[in-house]
Coordinates of C-alpha atoms and ligand atoms in Angstrom, one line a residue:
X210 CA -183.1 1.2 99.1
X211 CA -186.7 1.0 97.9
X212 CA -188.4 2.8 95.2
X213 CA -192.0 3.7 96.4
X214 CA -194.4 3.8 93.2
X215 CA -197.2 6.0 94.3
X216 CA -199.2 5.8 91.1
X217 CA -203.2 6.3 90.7
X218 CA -204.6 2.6 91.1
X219 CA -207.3 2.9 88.7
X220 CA -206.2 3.0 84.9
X221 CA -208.9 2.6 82.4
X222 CA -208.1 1.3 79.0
X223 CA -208.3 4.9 77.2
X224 CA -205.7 5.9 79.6
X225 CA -203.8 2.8 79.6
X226 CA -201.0 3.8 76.9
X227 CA -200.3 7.2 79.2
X228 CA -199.9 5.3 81.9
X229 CA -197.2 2.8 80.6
X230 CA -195.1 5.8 80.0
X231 CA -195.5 7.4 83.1
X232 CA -194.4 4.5 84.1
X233 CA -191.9 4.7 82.3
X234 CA -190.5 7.9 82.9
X235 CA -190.7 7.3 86.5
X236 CA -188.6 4.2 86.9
X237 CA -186.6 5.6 84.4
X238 CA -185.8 8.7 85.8
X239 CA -186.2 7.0 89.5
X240 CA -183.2 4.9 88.6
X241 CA -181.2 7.8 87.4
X242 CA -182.1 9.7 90.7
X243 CA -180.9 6.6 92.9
X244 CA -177.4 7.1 91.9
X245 CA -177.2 10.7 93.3
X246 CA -179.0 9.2 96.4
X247 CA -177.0 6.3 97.1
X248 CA -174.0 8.2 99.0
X249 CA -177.1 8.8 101.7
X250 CA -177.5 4.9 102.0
X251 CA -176.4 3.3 104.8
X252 CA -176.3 -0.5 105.8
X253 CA -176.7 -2.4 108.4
X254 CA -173.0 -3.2 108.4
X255 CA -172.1 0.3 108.2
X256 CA -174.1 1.6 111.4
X257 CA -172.8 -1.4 113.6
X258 CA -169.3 -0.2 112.3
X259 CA -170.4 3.7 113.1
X260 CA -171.5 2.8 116.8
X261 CA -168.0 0.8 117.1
X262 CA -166.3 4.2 116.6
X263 CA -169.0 6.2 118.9
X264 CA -168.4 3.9 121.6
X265 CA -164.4 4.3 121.2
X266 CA -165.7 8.0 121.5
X267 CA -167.7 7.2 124.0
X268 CA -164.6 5.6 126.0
X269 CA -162.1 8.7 125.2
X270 CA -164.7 11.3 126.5
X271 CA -164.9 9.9 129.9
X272 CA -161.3 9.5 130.1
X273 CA -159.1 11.2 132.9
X274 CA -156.2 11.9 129.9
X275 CA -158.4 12.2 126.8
X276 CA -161.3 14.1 127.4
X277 CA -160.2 17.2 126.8
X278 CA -159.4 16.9 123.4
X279 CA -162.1 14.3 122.9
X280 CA -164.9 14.8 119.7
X281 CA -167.7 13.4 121.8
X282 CA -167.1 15.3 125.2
X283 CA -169.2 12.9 127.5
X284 CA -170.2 15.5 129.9
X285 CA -170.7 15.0 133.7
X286 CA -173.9 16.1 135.0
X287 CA -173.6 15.7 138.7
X288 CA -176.9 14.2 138.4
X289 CA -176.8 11.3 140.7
X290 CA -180.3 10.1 141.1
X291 CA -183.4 9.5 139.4
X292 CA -186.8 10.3 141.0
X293 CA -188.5 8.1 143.3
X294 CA -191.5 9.6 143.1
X295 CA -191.2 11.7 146.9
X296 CA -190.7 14.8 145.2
X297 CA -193.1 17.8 146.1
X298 CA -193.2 21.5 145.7
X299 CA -193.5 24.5 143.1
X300 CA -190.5 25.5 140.6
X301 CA -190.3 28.0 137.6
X302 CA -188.4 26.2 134.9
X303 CA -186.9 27.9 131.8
X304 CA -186.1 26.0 129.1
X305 CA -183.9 27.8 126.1
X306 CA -182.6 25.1 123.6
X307 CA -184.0 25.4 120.2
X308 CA -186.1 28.1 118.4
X309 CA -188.1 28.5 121.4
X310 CA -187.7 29.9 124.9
X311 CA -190.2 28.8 127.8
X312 CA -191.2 29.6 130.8
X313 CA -193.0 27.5 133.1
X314 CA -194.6 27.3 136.5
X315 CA -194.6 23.2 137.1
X316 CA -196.3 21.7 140.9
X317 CA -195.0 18.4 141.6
X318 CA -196.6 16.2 143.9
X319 CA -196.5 12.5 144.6
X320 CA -198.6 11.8 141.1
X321 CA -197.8 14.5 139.0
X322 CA -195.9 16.9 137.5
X323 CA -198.4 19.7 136.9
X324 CA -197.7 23.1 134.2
X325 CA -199.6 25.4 136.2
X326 CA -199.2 27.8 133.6
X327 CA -196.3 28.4 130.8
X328 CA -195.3 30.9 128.6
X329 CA -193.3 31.1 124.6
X330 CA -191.2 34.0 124.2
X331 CA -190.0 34.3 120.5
X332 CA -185.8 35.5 120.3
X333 CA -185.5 37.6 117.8
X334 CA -182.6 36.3 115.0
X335 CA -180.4 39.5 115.8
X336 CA -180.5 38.2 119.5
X337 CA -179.5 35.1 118.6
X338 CA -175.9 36.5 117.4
X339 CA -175.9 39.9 119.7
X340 CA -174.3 39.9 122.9
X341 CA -174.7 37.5 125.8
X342 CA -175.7 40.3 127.8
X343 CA -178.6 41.1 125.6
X344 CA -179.2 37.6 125.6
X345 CA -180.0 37.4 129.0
X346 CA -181.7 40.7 129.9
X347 CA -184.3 38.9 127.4
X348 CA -184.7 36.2 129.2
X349 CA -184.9 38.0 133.0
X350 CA -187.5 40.5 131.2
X351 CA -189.5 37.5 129.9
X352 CA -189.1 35.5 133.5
X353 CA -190.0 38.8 134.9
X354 CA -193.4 39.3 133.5
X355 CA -194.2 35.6 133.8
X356 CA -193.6 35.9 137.4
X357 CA -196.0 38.8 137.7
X358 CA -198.3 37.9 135.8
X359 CA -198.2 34.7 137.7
X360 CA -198.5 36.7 141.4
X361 CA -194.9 34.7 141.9
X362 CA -193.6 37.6 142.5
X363 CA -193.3 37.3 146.3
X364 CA -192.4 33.9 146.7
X365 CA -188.6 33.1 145.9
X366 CA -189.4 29.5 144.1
X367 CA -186.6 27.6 143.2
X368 CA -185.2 27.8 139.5
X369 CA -184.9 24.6 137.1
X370 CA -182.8 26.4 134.5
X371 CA -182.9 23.4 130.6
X372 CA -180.2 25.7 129.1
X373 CA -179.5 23.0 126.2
X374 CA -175.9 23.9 125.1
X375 CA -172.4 21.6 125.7
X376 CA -171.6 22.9 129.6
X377 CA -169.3 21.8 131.4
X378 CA -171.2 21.6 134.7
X379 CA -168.7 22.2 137.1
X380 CA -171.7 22.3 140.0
X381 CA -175.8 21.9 139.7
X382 CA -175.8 25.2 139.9
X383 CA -172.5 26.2 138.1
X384 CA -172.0 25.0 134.5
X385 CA -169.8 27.0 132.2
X386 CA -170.5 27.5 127.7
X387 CA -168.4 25.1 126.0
X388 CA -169.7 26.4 122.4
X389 CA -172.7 27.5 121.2
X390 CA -174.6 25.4 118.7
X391 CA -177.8 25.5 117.2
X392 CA -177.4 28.9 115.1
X393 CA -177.0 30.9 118.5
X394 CA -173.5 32.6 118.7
X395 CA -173.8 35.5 121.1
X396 CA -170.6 36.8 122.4
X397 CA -169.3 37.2 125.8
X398 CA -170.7 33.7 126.9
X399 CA -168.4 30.7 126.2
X400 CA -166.7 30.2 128.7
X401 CA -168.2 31.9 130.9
X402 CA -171.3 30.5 133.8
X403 CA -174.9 31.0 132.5
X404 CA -176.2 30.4 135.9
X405 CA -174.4 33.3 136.7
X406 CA -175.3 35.5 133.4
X407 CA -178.7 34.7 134.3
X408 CA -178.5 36.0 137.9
X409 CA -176.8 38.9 137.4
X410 CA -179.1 39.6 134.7
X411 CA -182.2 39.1 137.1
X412 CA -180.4 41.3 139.8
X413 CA -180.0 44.5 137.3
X414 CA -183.4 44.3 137.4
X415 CA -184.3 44.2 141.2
X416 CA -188.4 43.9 140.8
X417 CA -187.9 40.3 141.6
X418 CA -185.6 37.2 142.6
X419 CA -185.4 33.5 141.9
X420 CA -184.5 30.7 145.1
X421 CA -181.7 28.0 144.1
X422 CA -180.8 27.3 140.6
X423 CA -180.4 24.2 138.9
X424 CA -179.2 24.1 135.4
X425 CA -179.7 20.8 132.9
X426 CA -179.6 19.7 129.5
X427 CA -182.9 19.0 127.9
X428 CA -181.7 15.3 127.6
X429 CA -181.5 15.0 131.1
X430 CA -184.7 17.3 131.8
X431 CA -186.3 14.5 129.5
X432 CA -184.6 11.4 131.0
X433 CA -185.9 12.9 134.5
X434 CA -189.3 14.3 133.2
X435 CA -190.2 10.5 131.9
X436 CA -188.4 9.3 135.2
X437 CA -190.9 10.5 137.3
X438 CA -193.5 7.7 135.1
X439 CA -191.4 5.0 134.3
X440 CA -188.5 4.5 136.8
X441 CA -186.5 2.6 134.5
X442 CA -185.9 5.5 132.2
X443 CA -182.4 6.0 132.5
X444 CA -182.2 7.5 129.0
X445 CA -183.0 10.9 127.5
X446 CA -183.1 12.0 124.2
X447 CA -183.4 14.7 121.6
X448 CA -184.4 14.8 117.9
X449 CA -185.5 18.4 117.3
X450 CA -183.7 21.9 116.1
X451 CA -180.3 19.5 117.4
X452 CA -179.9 16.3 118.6
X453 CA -178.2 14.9 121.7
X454 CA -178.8 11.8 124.4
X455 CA -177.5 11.8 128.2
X456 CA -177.7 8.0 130.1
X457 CA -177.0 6.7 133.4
X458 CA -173.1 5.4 133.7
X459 CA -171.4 3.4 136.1
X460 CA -169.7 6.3 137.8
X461 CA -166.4 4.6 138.4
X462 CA -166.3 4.8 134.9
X463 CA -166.1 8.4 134.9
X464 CA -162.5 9.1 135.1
X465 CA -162.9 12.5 134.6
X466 CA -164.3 13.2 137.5
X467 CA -162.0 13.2 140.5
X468 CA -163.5 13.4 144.0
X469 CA -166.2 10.8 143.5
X470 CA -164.5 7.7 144.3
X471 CA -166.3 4.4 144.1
X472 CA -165.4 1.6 146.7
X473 CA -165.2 -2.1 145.7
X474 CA -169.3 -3.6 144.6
X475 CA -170.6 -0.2 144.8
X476 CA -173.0 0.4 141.3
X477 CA -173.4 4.0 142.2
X478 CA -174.2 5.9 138.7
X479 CA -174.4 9.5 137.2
X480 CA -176.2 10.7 134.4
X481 CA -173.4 11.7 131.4
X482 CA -174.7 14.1 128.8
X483 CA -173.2 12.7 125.7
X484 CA -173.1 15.8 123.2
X485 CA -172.6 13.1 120.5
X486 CA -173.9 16.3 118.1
X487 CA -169.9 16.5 118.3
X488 CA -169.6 12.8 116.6
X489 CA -167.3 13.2 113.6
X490 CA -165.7 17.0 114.4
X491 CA -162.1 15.0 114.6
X492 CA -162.8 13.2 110.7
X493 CA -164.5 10.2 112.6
X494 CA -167.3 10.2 110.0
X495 CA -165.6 11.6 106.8
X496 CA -166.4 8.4 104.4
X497 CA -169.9 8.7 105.3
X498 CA -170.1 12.8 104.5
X499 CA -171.8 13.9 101.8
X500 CA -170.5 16.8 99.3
X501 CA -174.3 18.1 100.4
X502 CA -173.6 18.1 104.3
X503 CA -170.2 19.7 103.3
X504 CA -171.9 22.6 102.1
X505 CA -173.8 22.7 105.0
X506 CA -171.3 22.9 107.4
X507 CA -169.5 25.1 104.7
X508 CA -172.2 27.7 105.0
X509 CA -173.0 27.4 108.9
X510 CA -172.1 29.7 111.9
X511 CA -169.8 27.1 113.3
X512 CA -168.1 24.5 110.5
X513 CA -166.4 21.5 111.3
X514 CA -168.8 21.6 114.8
X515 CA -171.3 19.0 115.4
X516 CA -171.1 16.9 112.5
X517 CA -173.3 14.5 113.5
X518 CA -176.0 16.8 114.4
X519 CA -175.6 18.5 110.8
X520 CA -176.4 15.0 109.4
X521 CA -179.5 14.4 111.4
X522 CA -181.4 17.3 113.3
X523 CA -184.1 19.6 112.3
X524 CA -182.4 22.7 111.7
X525 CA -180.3 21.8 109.0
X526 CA -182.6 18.6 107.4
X527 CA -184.6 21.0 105.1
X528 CA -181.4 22.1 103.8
X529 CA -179.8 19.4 102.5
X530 CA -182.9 18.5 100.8
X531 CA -182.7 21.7 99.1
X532 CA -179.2 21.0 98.1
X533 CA -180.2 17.9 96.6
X534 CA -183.0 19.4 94.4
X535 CA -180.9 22.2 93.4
X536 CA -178.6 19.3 92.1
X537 CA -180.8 17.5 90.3
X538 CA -182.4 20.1 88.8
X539 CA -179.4 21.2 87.4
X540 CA -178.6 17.8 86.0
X541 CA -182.2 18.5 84.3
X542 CA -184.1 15.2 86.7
X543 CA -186.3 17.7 88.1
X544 CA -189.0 20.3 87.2
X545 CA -187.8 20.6 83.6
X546 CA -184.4 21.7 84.7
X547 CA -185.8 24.8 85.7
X548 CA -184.6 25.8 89.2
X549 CA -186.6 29.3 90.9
X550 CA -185.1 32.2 93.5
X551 CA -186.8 30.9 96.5
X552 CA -185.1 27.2 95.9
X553 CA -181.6 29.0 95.3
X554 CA -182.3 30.4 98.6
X555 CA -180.4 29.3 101.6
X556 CA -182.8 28.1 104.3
X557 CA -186.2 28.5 102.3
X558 CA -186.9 24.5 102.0
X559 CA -187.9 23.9 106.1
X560 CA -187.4 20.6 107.9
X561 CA -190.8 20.5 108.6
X562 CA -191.7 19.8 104.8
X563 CA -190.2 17.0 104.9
X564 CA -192.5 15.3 107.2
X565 CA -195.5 17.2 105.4
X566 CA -194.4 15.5 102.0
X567 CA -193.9 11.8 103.2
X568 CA -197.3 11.7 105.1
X569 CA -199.2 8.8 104.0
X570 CA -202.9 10.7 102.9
X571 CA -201.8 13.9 101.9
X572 CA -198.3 13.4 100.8
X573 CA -198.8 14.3 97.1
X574 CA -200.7 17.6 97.8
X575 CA -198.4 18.9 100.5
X576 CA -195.9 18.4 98.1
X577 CA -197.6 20.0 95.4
X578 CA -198.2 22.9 97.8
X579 CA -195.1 23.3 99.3
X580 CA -193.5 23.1 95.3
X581 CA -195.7 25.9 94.1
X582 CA -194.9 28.1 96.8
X583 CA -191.3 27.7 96.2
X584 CA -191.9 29.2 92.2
X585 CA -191.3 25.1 90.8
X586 CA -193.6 23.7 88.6
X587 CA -193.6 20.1 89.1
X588 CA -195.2 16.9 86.9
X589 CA -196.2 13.3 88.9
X590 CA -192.5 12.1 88.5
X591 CA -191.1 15.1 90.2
X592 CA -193.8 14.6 93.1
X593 CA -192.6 10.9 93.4
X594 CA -188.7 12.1 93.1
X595 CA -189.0 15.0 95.6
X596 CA -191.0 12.6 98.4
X597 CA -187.9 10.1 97.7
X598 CA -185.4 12.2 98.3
X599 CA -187.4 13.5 101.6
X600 CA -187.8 9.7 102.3
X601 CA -183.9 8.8 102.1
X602 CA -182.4 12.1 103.8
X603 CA -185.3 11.6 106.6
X604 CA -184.4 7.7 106.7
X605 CA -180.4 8.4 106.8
X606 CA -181.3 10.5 109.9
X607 CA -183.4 8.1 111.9
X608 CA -180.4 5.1 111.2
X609 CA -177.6 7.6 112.2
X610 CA -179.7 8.1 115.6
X611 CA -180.4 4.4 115.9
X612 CA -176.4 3.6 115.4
X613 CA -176.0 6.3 118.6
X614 CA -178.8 5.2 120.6
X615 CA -177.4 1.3 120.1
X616 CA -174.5 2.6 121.3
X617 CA -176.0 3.9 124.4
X618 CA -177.8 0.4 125.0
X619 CA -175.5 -1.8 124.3
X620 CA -173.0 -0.4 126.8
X621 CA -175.1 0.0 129.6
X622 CA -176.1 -4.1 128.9
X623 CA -172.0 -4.7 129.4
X624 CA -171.4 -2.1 132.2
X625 CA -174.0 -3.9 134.2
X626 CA -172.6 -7.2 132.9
X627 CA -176.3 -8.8 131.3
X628 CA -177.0 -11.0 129.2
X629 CA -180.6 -9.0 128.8
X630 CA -181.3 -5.3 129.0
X631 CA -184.6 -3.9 129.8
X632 CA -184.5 -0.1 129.8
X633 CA -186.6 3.1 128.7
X634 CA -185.7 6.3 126.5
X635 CA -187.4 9.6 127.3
X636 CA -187.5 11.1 123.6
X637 CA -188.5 14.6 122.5
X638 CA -188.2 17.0 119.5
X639 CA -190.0 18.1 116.7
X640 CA -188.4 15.1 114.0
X641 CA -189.0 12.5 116.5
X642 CA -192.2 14.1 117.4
X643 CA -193.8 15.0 113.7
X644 CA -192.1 13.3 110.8
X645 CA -194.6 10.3 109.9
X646 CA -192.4 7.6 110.0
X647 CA -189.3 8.1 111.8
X648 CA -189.5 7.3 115.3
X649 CA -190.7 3.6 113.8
X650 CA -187.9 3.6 111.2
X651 CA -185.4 4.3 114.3
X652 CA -187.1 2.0 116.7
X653 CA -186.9 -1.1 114.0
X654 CA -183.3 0.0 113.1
X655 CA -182.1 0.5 117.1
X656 CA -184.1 -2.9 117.8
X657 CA -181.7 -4.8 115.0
X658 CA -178.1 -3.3 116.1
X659 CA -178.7 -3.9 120.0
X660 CA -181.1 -7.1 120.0
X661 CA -180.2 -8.0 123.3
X662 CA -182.3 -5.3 124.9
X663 CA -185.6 -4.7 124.9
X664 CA -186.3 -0.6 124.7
X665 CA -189.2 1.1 125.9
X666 CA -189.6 4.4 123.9
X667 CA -192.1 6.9 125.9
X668 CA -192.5 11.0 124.5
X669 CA -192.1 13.7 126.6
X670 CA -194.4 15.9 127.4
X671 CA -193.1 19.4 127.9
X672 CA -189.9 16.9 129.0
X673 CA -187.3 19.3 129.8
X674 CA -189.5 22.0 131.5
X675 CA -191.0 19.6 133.6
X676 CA -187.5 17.1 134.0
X677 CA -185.7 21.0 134.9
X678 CA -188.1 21.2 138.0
X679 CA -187.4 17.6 138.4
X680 CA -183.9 17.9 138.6
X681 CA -184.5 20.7 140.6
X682 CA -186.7 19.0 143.3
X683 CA -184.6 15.9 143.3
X684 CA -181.5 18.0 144.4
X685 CA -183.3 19.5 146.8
X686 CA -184.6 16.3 148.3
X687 CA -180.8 15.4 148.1
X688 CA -180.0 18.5 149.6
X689 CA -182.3 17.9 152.4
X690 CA -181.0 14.8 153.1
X691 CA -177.4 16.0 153.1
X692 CA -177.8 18.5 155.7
X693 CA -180.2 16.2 158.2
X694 CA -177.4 14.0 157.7
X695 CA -174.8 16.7 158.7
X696 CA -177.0 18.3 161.6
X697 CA -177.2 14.7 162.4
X698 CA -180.8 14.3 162.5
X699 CA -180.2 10.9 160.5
X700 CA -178.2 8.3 160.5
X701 CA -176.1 7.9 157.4
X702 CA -178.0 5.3 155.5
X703 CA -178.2 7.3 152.2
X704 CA -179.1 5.7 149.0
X705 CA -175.8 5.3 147.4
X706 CA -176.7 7.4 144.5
X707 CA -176.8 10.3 146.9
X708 CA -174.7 10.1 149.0
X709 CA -171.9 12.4 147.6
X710 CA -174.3 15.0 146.2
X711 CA -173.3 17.6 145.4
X712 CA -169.8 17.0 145.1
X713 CA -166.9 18.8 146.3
X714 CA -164.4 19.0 143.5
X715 CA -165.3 18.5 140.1
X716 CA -163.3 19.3 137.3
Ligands
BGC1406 C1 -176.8 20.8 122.0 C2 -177.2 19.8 123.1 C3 -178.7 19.7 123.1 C4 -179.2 19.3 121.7 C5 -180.7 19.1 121.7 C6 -177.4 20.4 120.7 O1 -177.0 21.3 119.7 O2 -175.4 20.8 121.9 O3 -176.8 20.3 124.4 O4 -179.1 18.7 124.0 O5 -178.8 20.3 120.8 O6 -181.3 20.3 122.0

C-alpha cells in the first residue's frame, strides 16, 4: 500500500528544522497507522482467489438443485433482448432503489431516449420501516400528482416500474420481495408482488390509472438504458447507496428456469440479475472481514445480509471510516486522543466525505471542514492520516467490485468460448459516479484480473429511469411481435432472443 506524503513543497531554511519533524511525525505515526489498515489490503492474488469463489457462486445460483439456498441468488429476469434501436413511444418510469424515489415521463424514439419531465420525492425515514401499505400509497400519491401535473392523466401510458430490491421475477410484470436491503424494512411486503402493491395502491385512489407494467432492477434498467447507445452493452451495474450487476447469460445455463428449453447451436441469452450484494452471507468472505465491517453488520437492520454490499456501497462506506477513527483515536494516533459526540455517533461520518477528502485540489480543506464540523480538532498529520484511511477503505471498495465485475467478464469470454472479449458495462451510482478516483482504480484493477477482454465503461444517465421504459418498450415490441405471430400476420421468423417472451412457466 502506499503512503501519500502531501506535504507543502516550499520549505525555507527558517522553517527547515519544523519541517524535518513533521516529517517525522508523519511517517512515524503513518507507519503506526498502516498496521490497523492492513486488514483492509487486498492483493492481487487475493481478488483472483475472491472471483474464484463468486463464480462457484455464480454456478450454484443458476442451479436447478442449489439455488434456493444459494448466497448469490443469480436471479432470472425474463429479460430476453436488448434494444435494437426500433423502439418508440411514451412511458412513466419509477424508479425506487436508494435514498431517492423518481418519477419520470421518458419519449423514446429511433435516436433518443428523451426525460420529458421528472420528478424527486423524498421518503421519509419512518416510511422507510412503516408498513408496505404506507409505502406504496406514497408512491401512487407521488405518481399521482406527477401525472397531473403532467396532463397524463387521460392517457393510460405504459408503466416501467426500477424497483431495485432482490425479486424473484416470476413474470415482467410479476416479481415477488425476496428481502429488503438498503435500510428499507417495511412490513407486509416480502414475499409478496410489488407490481401488485403498487396497483392496488393506484386503484384505492381511482383519480387515475397506469397501462402495462414492467418491473426491473436498476442494473438491468442501466444495462438497457446504455443499450439503447452502445449495443454491445450487455452489462449493468451499480455502485451507489448498494451495489449489484445483472449480464447477459447463455440461457441454457439457466437451470433454474424450466420452460425455456434451448435446442442444440441455439445462443439464445437472458439477462440474470446477480444480487452479488449477497456475496459472503453463507461465510464465503469471512478471512477477508474486518472487526470494523462486523460492527457494521452488527449494528444494521438486516445482519449477516449482503455482506458484500456492506464492504463496498455508499450507505455503509462513511461508516466504517468512522469506526476506524474512533479506533485510532482511542489508541491516541489521532486528534490528540480526543474523540467528540458527533464522531461517537452512528451514521454522522457520510460516504460522500470520503470522496470530498481524497479530491486532488481541495482535499486538505474538505477535510479540515468536514473535521471541524464533527467537534475534532485536527494537526497536518491527522489531515494526512484521515485522507489515508478514506483512500484505503474507498480503494478496498473499488478492488472488491473489480474482483465481481472480472467475474462477470471472464465468464461470459468462456460461455461464448473466446479467446478475446469485447463487451460494455452500463455503470451508475453515486461512488462510481463522485468519488475522485475510483471508477479508474476499478477499471485498472478489472483490466489486470480479466486481461483477455477489452471493457468499455459508459455512465448512465438517469440509467434506470430511462432503461425501466426501455425494458418496458422492448417487451412491448416483443409483445407485438408475439401476438402478429399468433394472429398469424407473420411468419414465425423471430429473433431467437424473442421468441419465447414472455414465458409460460417460470419458477
Ligand atoms: C439491491 C439490488 C440493487 C442494488 C443497487 C441492492 O441492495 O439488492 O437489487 O440493484 O442494491 O441499487
Amino acid at each position: 500500500m502506499f503512503i501519500k506524503i502531501t506535504l507543502p513543497l516550499i520549505v525555507t531554511v527558517r522553517t527547515f528544522p519544523s519541517f524535518v519533524h513533521h516529517l517525522k511525525t508523519l511517517l512515524s505515526s503513518s507507519l503506526q497507522v498502516q498496521k490497523y489498515l492492513e486488514c483492509f489490503h487486498l492483493p492481487l492474488e487475493k481478488l483472483q482467489e475472491i472471483s474464484a469463489r463468486l463464480k462457484k457462486d455464480f454456478n450454484r445460483g443458476l442451479g436447478k438443485h442449489t439455488h434456493h439456498r444459494a448466497a448469490v441468488k443469480m436471479l432470472p429476469t425474463f429479460v430476453t433482448a436488448t434494444p435494437d434501436g426500433t423502439e418508440k413511444g411514451d412511458f412513466l418510469a419509477l424508479d425506487l432503489g436508494g435514498t431517492n424515489f423518481r418519477v419520470l415521463h421518458i419519449r423514446v424514439n429511433e435516436d433518443e431516449q428523451r426525460v420529458m419531465k421528472s420528478q424527486n420525492c423524498a421518503i421519509p425515514q419512518e416510511m422507510m420501516v412503516g408498513t408496505g401499505e404506507q409505502l406504496f400509497d406514497h408512491i401512487a400519491a407521488c405518481l399521482g400528482e406527477f401525472v397531473n401535473s403532467q396532463d397524463l392523466k387521460g392517457q393510460t401510458l405504459p408503466l416501467g416500474f426500477t424497483f431495485s430490491f432482490p425479486c424473484e421475477q416470476k413474470e415482467i410484470d410479476k416479481s415477488i420481495l425476496i428481502r429488503w436491503t438498503k435500510g428499507f424494512n417495511c412490513s407486509g411486503v416480502e414475499g409478496e408482488d410489488v407490481v401488485k402493491l403498487l396497483k392496488e395502491a393506484i386503484h384505492r385512489r381511482g383519480d387515475y390509472d397506469i397501462g402495462s407494467v414492467a418491473m426491473v432492477n436498476d442494473t438491468v434498467g442501466t444495462m438497457m438504458s446504455c443499450g439503447y447507445k452502445d449495443q454491445s452493452c450487455e452489462i449493468g451495474m451499480i455502485i451507489g447507496t448498494g451495489t449489484n450487476a445483472c449480464y447477459m447469460e447463455e440461457l441454457k445455463n439457466v437451470k433454474r428456469v424450466e420452460g425455456m428449453e434451448v435446442k442444440e447451436g441455439e445462443n439464445r441469452r437472458m439477462c440474470i440479475n446477480t444480487e452479488w450484494g449477497g456475496f459472503g452471507d453463507d461465510g464465503a468472505l469471512k478471512d477477508i472481514l474486518t472487526e470494523y465491517d462486523e460492527e457494521v453488520d452488527r449494528t444494521s437492520i438486516n445482519p449477516g445480509i449482503h455482506t458484500f454490499e456492506k464492504m463496498i456501497s455508499g450507505m455503509y462506506l462513511g461508516e466504517i471510516v468512522r469506526l476506524v477513527l474512533v479506533k485510532l483515536t482511542q489508541e491516541k494516533l489521532l486528534f490528540n486522543g480526543e474523540t467528540s459526540k458527533a464522531l461517537l455517533t452512528p451514521g454522522t461520518f457520510e460516504t460522500r466525505f470520503i470522496s470530498e477528502i481524497e479530491k486532488e485540489d481541495k482535499g486538505v480543506e474538505n477535510t479540515k471542514k468536514i473535521l471541524a464540523d464533527l467537534g475534532l480538532t485536527s494537526n497536518a498529520v491527522d489531515l494526512h492520516i484521515v485522507r489515508l484511511i478514506c483512500d484505503t477503505i474507498s480503494s478496498r471498495s473499488a478492488r472488491l467490485c473489480a474482483a465481481a465485475l472480472a467475474t462477470i467478464v471472464n465468464r461470459i469470454r468462456v460461455n461464448r468460448k473466446l479467446d478475446h472479449l469485447k463487451t460494455t458495462v452500463g455503470v451508475d451510482g453515486a461512488v462510481y459516479r463522485k468519488h475522485p478516483n475510483f471508477s479508474e482504480e476499478l477499471q485498472d484493477m478489472v483490466r489486470r484480473l480479466a486481461p483477455q477482454c477489452d471493457i468499455n465503461f459508459i455512465v448512465s444517465e438517469d440509467g434506470s429511469g430511462k432503461g425501466a421504459a426501455m425494458v418496458t418498450a422492448v417487451a412491448q415490441n416483443v409483445c407485438i411481435l408475439v401476438y402478429l405471430l399468433h394472429t398469424n400476420v407473420l411468419t414465425p421468423t423471430l429473433p431467437h432472443s424473442f421468441s419465447t417472451f414472455p414465458p409460460q412457466t417460470a419458477q
